[in-house]
mmCIF file of C-alpha atoms in Angstrom:
data_model
loop_
_atom_site.group_PDB
_atom_site.id
_atom_site.type_symbol
_atom_site.label_atom_id
_atom_site.label_comp_id
_atom_site.label_asym_id
_atom_site.label_seq_id
_atom_site.Cartn_x
_atom_site.Cartn_y
_atom_site.Cartn_z
ATOM 1 C CA UNK A 755 0.000 0.000 0.000
ATOM 2 C CA UNK A 756 1.210 3.513 -0.786
ATOM 3 C CA UNK A 757 1.578 5.945 2.061
ATOM 4 C CA UNK A 758 -1.588 7.983 2.647
ATOM 5 C CA UNK A 759 -1.618 11.756 2.980
ATOM 6 C CA UNK A 760 -3.195 11.611 6.440
ATOM 7 C CA UNK A 761 -3.332 9.021 9.203
ATOM 8 C CA UNK A 762 -6.280 9.062 11.617
ATOM 9 C CA UNK A 763 -5.469 7.627 15.038
ATOM 10 C CA UNK A 764 -8.156 5.977 17.166
ATOM 11 C CA UNK A 765 -7.377 4.421 20.548
ATOM 12 C CA UNK A 766 -10.256 2.328 21.874
ATOM 13 C CA UNK A 767 -11.162 0.307 24.940
ATOM 14 C CA UNK A 768 -14.475 -1.528 25.434
ATOM 15 C CA UNK A 769 -16.485 0.893 23.259
ATOM 16 C CA UNK A 770 -17.882 -1.574 20.725
ATOM 17 C CA UNK A 771 -21.319 0.059 20.989
ATOM 18 C CA UNK A 772 -19.971 3.515 20.070
ATOM 19 C CA UNK A 773 -17.012 3.080 17.743
ATOM 20 C CA UNK A 774 -19.007 2.413 14.559
ATOM 21 C CA UNK A 775 -20.283 6.013 14.462
ATOM 22 C CA UNK A 776 -16.747 7.355 14.865
ATOM 23 C CA UNK A 777 -15.394 5.190 12.042
ATOM 24 C CA UNK A 778 -18.269 6.040 9.719
ATOM 25 C CA UNK A 779 -17.546 9.752 10.170
ATOM 26 C CA UNK A 780 -14.012 9.128 8.848
ATOM 27 C CA UNK A 781 -15.308 7.156 5.869
ATOM 28 C CA UNK A 782 -17.765 9.968 5.073
ATOM 29 C CA UNK A 783 -14.978 12.534 4.680
ATOM 30 C CA UNK A 784 -14.747 14.207 1.273
ATOM 31 C CA UNK A 785 -10.962 13.734 1.365
ATOM 32 C CA UNK A 786 -10.332 10.052 0.681
ATOM 33 C CA UNK A 787 -6.542 9.594 0.859
ATOM 34 C CA UNK A 788 -6.416 8.514 4.502
ATOM 35 C CA UNK A 789 -5.732 5.529 6.693
ATOM 36 C CA UNK A 790 -7.473 4.830 9.993
ATOM 37 C CA UNK A 791 -5.195 3.185 12.567
ATOM 38 C CA UNK A 792 -7.202 1.610 15.391
ATOM 39 C CA UNK A 793 -5.353 0.589 18.550
ATOM 40 C CA UNK A 794 -7.735 -1.665 20.504
ATOM 41 C CA UNK A 795 -7.017 -2.503 24.141
ATOM 42 C CA UNK A 796 -10.464 -4.033 24.701
ATOM 43 C CA UNK A 797 -11.038 -7.174 26.725
ATOM 44 C CA UNK A 798 -12.511 -9.895 24.499
ATOM 45 C CA UNK A 799 -13.306 -9.395 20.823
ATOM 46 C CA UNK A 800 -16.614 -7.471 20.811
ATOM 47 C CA UNK A 801 -14.966 -4.476 19.171
ATOM 48 C CA UNK A 802 -13.358 -6.626 16.486
ATOM 49 C CA UNK A 803 -16.736 -8.207 15.710
ATOM 50 C CA UNK A 804 -18.285 -4.746 15.441
ATOM 51 C CA UNK A 805 -15.634 -3.783 12.898
ATOM 52 C CA UNK A 806 -16.203 -6.749 10.563
ATOM 53 C CA UNK A 807 -18.051 -4.671 7.987
ATOM 54 C CA UNK A 808 -15.213 -2.149 7.827
ATOM 55 C CA UNK A 809 -12.459 -4.699 7.193
ATOM 56 C CA UNK A 810 -13.176 -4.721 3.464
ATOM 57 C CA UNK A 811 -11.792 -1.181 3.350
ATOM 58 C CA UNK A 812 -8.000 -1.566 3.221
ATOM 59 C CA UNK A 813 -7.615 1.955 4.621
ATOM 60 C CA UNK A 814 -8.909 0.694 7.987
ATOM 61 C CA UNK A 815 -5.997 -0.882 9.854
ATOM 62 C CA UNK A 816 -6.998 -2.662 13.060
ATOM 63 C CA UNK A 817 -4.614 -3.754 15.830
ATOM 64 C CA UNK A 818 -5.800 -5.629 18.912
ATOM 65 C CA UNK A 819 -3.310 -5.366 21.775
ATOM 66 C CA UNK A 820 -3.280 -8.146 24.326
ATOM 67 C CA UNK A 821 -1.887 -5.952 27.081
ATOM 68 C CA UNK A 822 -3.897 -2.841 27.946
ATOM 69 C CA UNK A 823 -2.008 0.443 28.259
ATOM 70 C CA UNK A 824 -2.854 4.039 29.089
ATOM 71 C CA UNK A 825 -4.501 6.305 26.518
ATOM 72 C CA UNK A 826 -1.087 7.878 25.899
ATOM 73 C CA UNK A 827 0.510 4.454 25.411
ATOM 74 C CA UNK A 828 -2.223 3.275 23.042
ATOM 75 C CA UNK A 829 -2.072 6.539 21.088
ATOM 76 C CA UNK A 830 1.700 6.234 20.735
ATOM 77 C CA UNK A 831 1.268 2.680 19.478
ATOM 78 C CA UNK A 832 -1.140 3.906 16.781
ATOM 79 C CA UNK A 833 1.155 6.818 15.936
ATOM 80 C CA UNK A 834 4.043 4.392 15.528
ATOM 81 C CA UNK A 835 1.995 2.302 13.080
ATOM 82 C CA UNK A 836 0.810 5.300 11.051
ATOM 83 C CA UNK A 837 2.410 6.466 7.805
ATOM 84 C CA UNK A 838 0.771 9.737 6.746
ATOM 85 C CA UNK A 839 2.439 13.115 6.294
ATOM 86 C CA UNK A 840 -0.307 14.538 8.499
ATOM 87 C CA UNK A 841 -1.901 12.938 11.556
ATOM 88 C CA UNK A 842 -5.462 13.431 12.819
ATOM 89 C CA UNK A 843 -7.006 12.109 16.024
ATOM 90 C CA UNK A 844 -10.510 10.836 16.757
ATOM 91 C CA UNK A 845 -11.628 9.369 20.066
ATOM 92 C CA UNK A 846 -13.766 6.249 19.854
ATOM 93 C CA UNK A 847 -16.845 7.855 21.433
ATOM 94 C CA UNK A 848 -16.771 11.068 19.345
ATOM 95 C CA UNK A 849 -17.484 11.667 15.659
ATOM 96 C CA UNK A 850 -16.769 14.285 13.015
ATOM 97 C CA UNK A 851 -19.779 16.351 11.922
ATOM 98 C CA UNK A 852 -18.121 18.225 9.048
ATOM 99 C CA UNK A 853 -17.375 16.030 6.029
ATOM 100 C CA UNK A 854 -14.762 18.518 4.789
ATOM 101 C CA UNK A 855 -12.810 18.476 8.056
ATOM 102 C CA UNK A 856 -9.744 16.662 6.715
ATOM 103 C CA UNK A 857 -9.685 18.584 3.440
ATOM 104 C CA UNK A 858 -9.830 21.975 5.165
ATOM 105 C CA UNK A 859 -7.057 21.125 7.616
ATOM 106 C CA UNK A 860 -4.740 19.615 4.995
ATOM 107 C CA UNK A 861 -5.217 22.665 2.775
ATOM 108 C CA UNK A 862 -4.431 24.966 5.709
ATOM 109 C CA UNK A 863 -1.237 23.160 6.692
ATOM 110 C CA UNK A 864 -0.083 22.958 3.073
ATOM 111 C CA UNK A 865 -0.442 26.728 2.716
ATOM 112 C CA UNK A 866 0.934 27.720 6.151
ATOM 113 C CA UNK A 867 4.402 26.249 6.540
ATOM 114 C CA UNK A 868 4.991 27.876 9.948
ATOM 115 C CA UNK A 869 1.992 26.102 11.514
ATOM 116 C CA UNK A 870 2.428 22.622 12.992
ATOM 117 C CA UNK A 871 -1.151 21.845 14.018
ATOM 118 C CA UNK A 872 -4.746 22.973 13.755
ATOM 119 C CA UNK A 873 -8.024 22.183 15.459
ATOM 120 C CA UNK A 874 -11.551 23.589 15.635
ATOM 121 C CA UNK A 875 -14.587 24.129 17.790
ATOM 122 C CA UNK A 876 -16.874 21.290 18.828
ATOM 123 C CA UNK A 877 -20.449 20.461 19.761
ATOM 124 C CA UNK A 878 -20.964 18.742 23.102
ATOM 125 C CA UNK A 879 -23.519 15.920 23.181
ATOM 126 C CA UNK A 880 -24.885 13.667 25.922
ATOM 127 C CA UNK A 881 -24.827 9.865 26.068
ATOM 128 C CA UNK A 882 -27.733 9.704 23.615
ATOM 129 C CA UNK A 883 -26.115 12.067 21.115
ATOM 130 C CA UNK A 884 -28.325 15.062 21.986
ATOM 131 C CA UNK A 885 -26.587 18.433 21.663
ATOM 132 C CA UNK A 886 -25.869 20.140 24.984
ATOM 133 C CA UNK A 887 -23.615 23.014 23.960
ATOM 134 C CA UNK A 888 -21.126 24.525 21.511
ATOM 135 C CA UNK A 889 -17.542 25.487 22.297
ATOM 136 C CA UNK A 890 -14.938 27.313 20.237
ATOM 137 C CA UNK A 891 -11.247 27.509 21.082
ATOM 138 C CA UNK A 892 -9.215 30.704 20.463
ATOM 139 C CA UNK A 893 -8.492 30.975 16.736
ATOM 140 C CA UNK A 894 -5.121 32.680 16.330
ATOM 141 C CA UNK A 895 -1.773 31.472 17.661
ATOM 142 C CA UNK A 896 -1.162 34.385 20.054
ATOM 143 C CA UNK A 897 -4.614 33.990 21.621
ATOM 144 C CA UNK A 898 -4.125 30.228 21.860
ATOM 145 C CA UNK A 899 -0.818 30.670 23.706
ATOM 146 C CA UNK A 900 -2.338 33.171 26.113
ATOM 147 C CA UNK A 901 -4.687 30.521 27.571
ATOM 148 C CA UNK A 902 -2.676 27.344 26.905
ATOM 149 C CA UNK A 903 -1.465 26.891 30.499
ATOM 150 C CA UNK A 904 -4.972 27.331 31.888
ATOM 151 C CA UNK A 905 -6.889 25.130 29.421
ATOM 152 C CA UNK A 906 -6.162 22.661 26.652
ATOM 153 C CA UNK A 907 -5.496 24.818 23.560
ATOM 154 C CA UNK A 908 -6.844 22.220 21.101
ATOM 155 C CA UNK A 909 -9.754 19.801 21.371
ATOM 156 C CA UNK A 910 -7.971 16.507 20.728
ATOM 157 C CA UNK A 911 -10.461 14.910 18.337
ATOM 158 C CA UNK A 912 -10.598 18.049 16.185
ATOM 159 C CA UNK A 913 -6.838 18.122 15.650
ATOM 160 C CA UNK A 914 -4.426 17.544 12.810
ATOM 161 C CA UNK A 915 -0.640 17.908 13.066
ATOM 162 C CA UNK A 916 2.514 17.399 11.043
ATOM 163 C CA UNK A 917 4.265 14.064 11.577
ATOM 164 C CA UNK A 918 7.591 15.843 10.991
ATOM 165 C CA UNK A 919 7.361 17.489 14.438
ATOM 166 C CA UNK A 920 8.338 14.135 15.970
ATOM 167 C CA UNK A 921 6.093 14.742 18.993
ATOM 168 C CA UNK A 922 4.739 11.713 20.895
ATOM 169 C CA UNK A 923 2.548 11.496 23.994
ATOM 170 C CA UNK A 924 4.252 11.566 27.379
ATOM 171 C CA UNK A 925 3.262 8.198 28.855
ATOM 172 C CA UNK A 926 4.020 9.374 32.385
ATOM 173 C CA UNK A 927 0.867 11.521 32.106
ATOM 174 C CA UNK A 928 -1.931 9.317 33.417
ATOM 175 C CA UNK A 929 -4.531 12.002 32.624
ATOM 176 C CA UNK A 930 -4.655 15.043 30.335
ATOM 177 C CA UNK A 931 -1.945 13.518 28.127
ATOM 178 C CA UNK A 932 -3.512 15.346 25.191
ATOM 179 C CA UNK A 933 -3.176 18.737 26.914
ATOM 180 C CA UNK A 934 0.485 18.039 27.582
ATOM 181 C CA UNK A 935 0.886 16.854 23.982
ATOM 182 C CA UNK A 936 -0.473 20.098 22.518
ATOM 183 C CA UNK A 937 1.664 22.240 24.812
ATOM 184 C CA UNK A 938 4.705 20.326 23.588
ATOM 185 C CA UNK A 939 3.491 20.670 19.986
ATOM 186 C CA UNK A 940 3.246 24.427 20.465
ATOM 187 C CA UNK A 941 6.996 24.621 21.072
ATOM 188 C CA UNK A 942 7.565 23.339 17.512
ATOM 189 C CA UNK A 943 5.571 26.020 15.671
ATOM 190 C CA UNK A 944 2.285 27.878 15.433
ATOM 191 C CA UNK A 945 -1.191 26.464 16.130
ATOM 192 C CA UNK A 946 -4.535 27.462 14.625
ATOM 193 C CA UNK A 947 -8.164 26.686 15.486
ATOM 194 C CA UNK A 948 -10.809 26.953 12.775
ATOM 195 C CA UNK A 949 -13.783 29.064 13.943
ATOM 196 C CA UNK A 950 -16.055 26.188 12.929
ATOM 197 C CA UNK A 951 -17.467 23.040 14.524
ATOM 198 C CA UNK A 952 -15.826 19.872 13.216
ATOM 199 C CA UNK A 953 -16.710 17.460 16.038
ATOM 200 C CA UNK A 954 -19.456 15.998 18.196
ATOM 201 C CA UNK A 955 -17.822 15.512 21.596
ATOM 202 C CA UNK A 956 -19.637 13.045 23.830
ATOM 203 C CA UNK A 957 -19.650 13.976 27.522
ATOM 204 C CA UNK A 958 -21.098 11.188 29.641
ATOM 205 C CA UNK A 959 -20.619 9.517 33.020
ATOM 206 C CA UNK A 960 -18.242 6.835 31.728
ATOM 207 C CA UNK A 961 -15.934 9.215 29.871
ATOM 208 C CA UNK A 962 -12.448 9.837 31.239
ATOM 209 C CA UNK A 963 -13.434 13.424 32.033
ATOM 210 C CA UNK A 964 -15.894 12.216 34.653
ATOM 211 C CA UNK A 965 -14.260 9.032 35.950
ATOM 212 C CA UNK A 966 -10.889 10.358 37.088
ATOM 213 C CA UNK A 967 -11.463 13.726 38.739
ATOM 214 C CA UNK A 968 -8.712 13.426 41.377
ATOM 215 C CA UNK A 969 -6.167 12.149 38.854
ATOM 216 C CA UNK A 970 -7.183 14.952 36.485
ATOM 217 C CA UNK A 971 -6.494 17.559 39.152
ATOM 218 C CA UNK A 972 -3.062 16.102 39.934
ATOM 219 C CA UNK A 973 -2.236 15.971 36.212
ATOM 220 C CA UNK A 974 -3.254 19.617 35.740
ATOM 221 C CA UNK A 975 -0.754 20.702 38.386
ATOM 222 C CA UNK A 976 1.957 18.544 36.832
ATOM 223 C CA UNK A 977 1.354 19.959 33.346
ATOM 224 C CA UNK A 978 1.305 23.604 34.434
ATOM 225 C CA UNK A 979 4.604 23.184 36.269
ATOM 226 C CA UNK A 980 6.172 21.267 33.370
ATOM 227 C CA UNK A 981 5.394 23.977 30.782
ATOM 228 C CA UNK A 982 5.580 27.115 32.927
ATOM 229 C CA UNK A 983 8.650 28.460 31.094
ATOM 230 C CA UNK A 984 7.125 28.008 27.634
ATOM 231 C CA UNK A 985 3.813 29.868 27.969
ATOM 232 C CA UNK A 986 2.553 32.989 29.768
ATOM 233 C CA UNK A 987 0.083 33.082 32.660
ATOM 234 C CA UNK A 988 1.718 30.692 35.143
ATOM 235 C CA UNK A 989 0.306 32.347 38.284
ATOM 236 C CA UNK A 990 -3.260 32.240 36.990
ATOM 237 C CA UNK A 991 -2.819 28.704 35.664
ATOM 238 C CA UNK A 992 -1.410 27.274 38.883
ATOM 239 C CA UNK A 993 -4.219 28.948 40.855
ATOM 240 C CA UNK A 994 -6.850 27.411 38.593
ATOM 241 C CA UNK A 995 -5.170 23.995 38.727
ATOM 242 C CA UNK A 996 -5.090 24.068 42.522
ATOM 243 C CA UNK A 997 -8.694 25.248 42.632
ATOM 244 C CA UNK A 998 -9.649 22.357 40.334
#
C-alpha cells in the first residue's frame, strides 16, 4: 500500500457500541486519501466483531493489543503504526460532523508552513447524542498561547498535526496527556483553530473526564509546572489547577 496523505489515530477500549459512528464519520470525509489506525485494548473481541463490515476497506488498519495500556501508550502505538504526512485524532466515542474536516485542515497546513497543528470548535452531546452546547477555542496562535497553560489549547479529536514534528505522547501523564501533547506541539511552531465546529464531543458519566477527577487535578498541576517556562500566565494557571 502507498503511504496515505493523512493518518487518523483511534485508541479504543471496550467501546464496541460507540465506535461504529466514529469510524463512519471518517469514511464519510470528502478527502479520501487517509488511513485509519485503530489501537484496541479491549477485553474480548466485541470491538473486532463490530468492525467486521469495515475490514473490506484496506484503509482501515486494526490492531488488537493483548496488554492494555494508558490512553497515551495506546495513542503512541497507533502513531508508531501510522504512515501519513499529516496525523489526525478521533476518540472512539466522538465523531466528526463536518465532512470537509480533513480537506480543510490539509489545505491549511499545506499553505501555512509555519503552523504545525490545527483544530476547531466542537459540539458537546450527551450519552444519547443530543446536543448540549457549543464550544470554540481561540483561533489565532497568540490567543491560543495566552490561555494554553490554563486550558487545553486544542480539542484533541478536532486536531491535525505534522508528523515531521516528531512529537509523541508523554506516557508518564496518566490524565490530560492530550493537553500536555499540545503544549509540547506548540513549542515546535504555530497552532490554529478553525472558527467552525468539526466534532461531536460526547460527555457522559463513563468518559475519562468524569471518571478520574482526582487524577485529572493532579495531572493539571503537573502539566502547568512542566510547561511554565514556555507559555505565559503561570500564576493564573497554577491557581486554577489548585482550585480544580
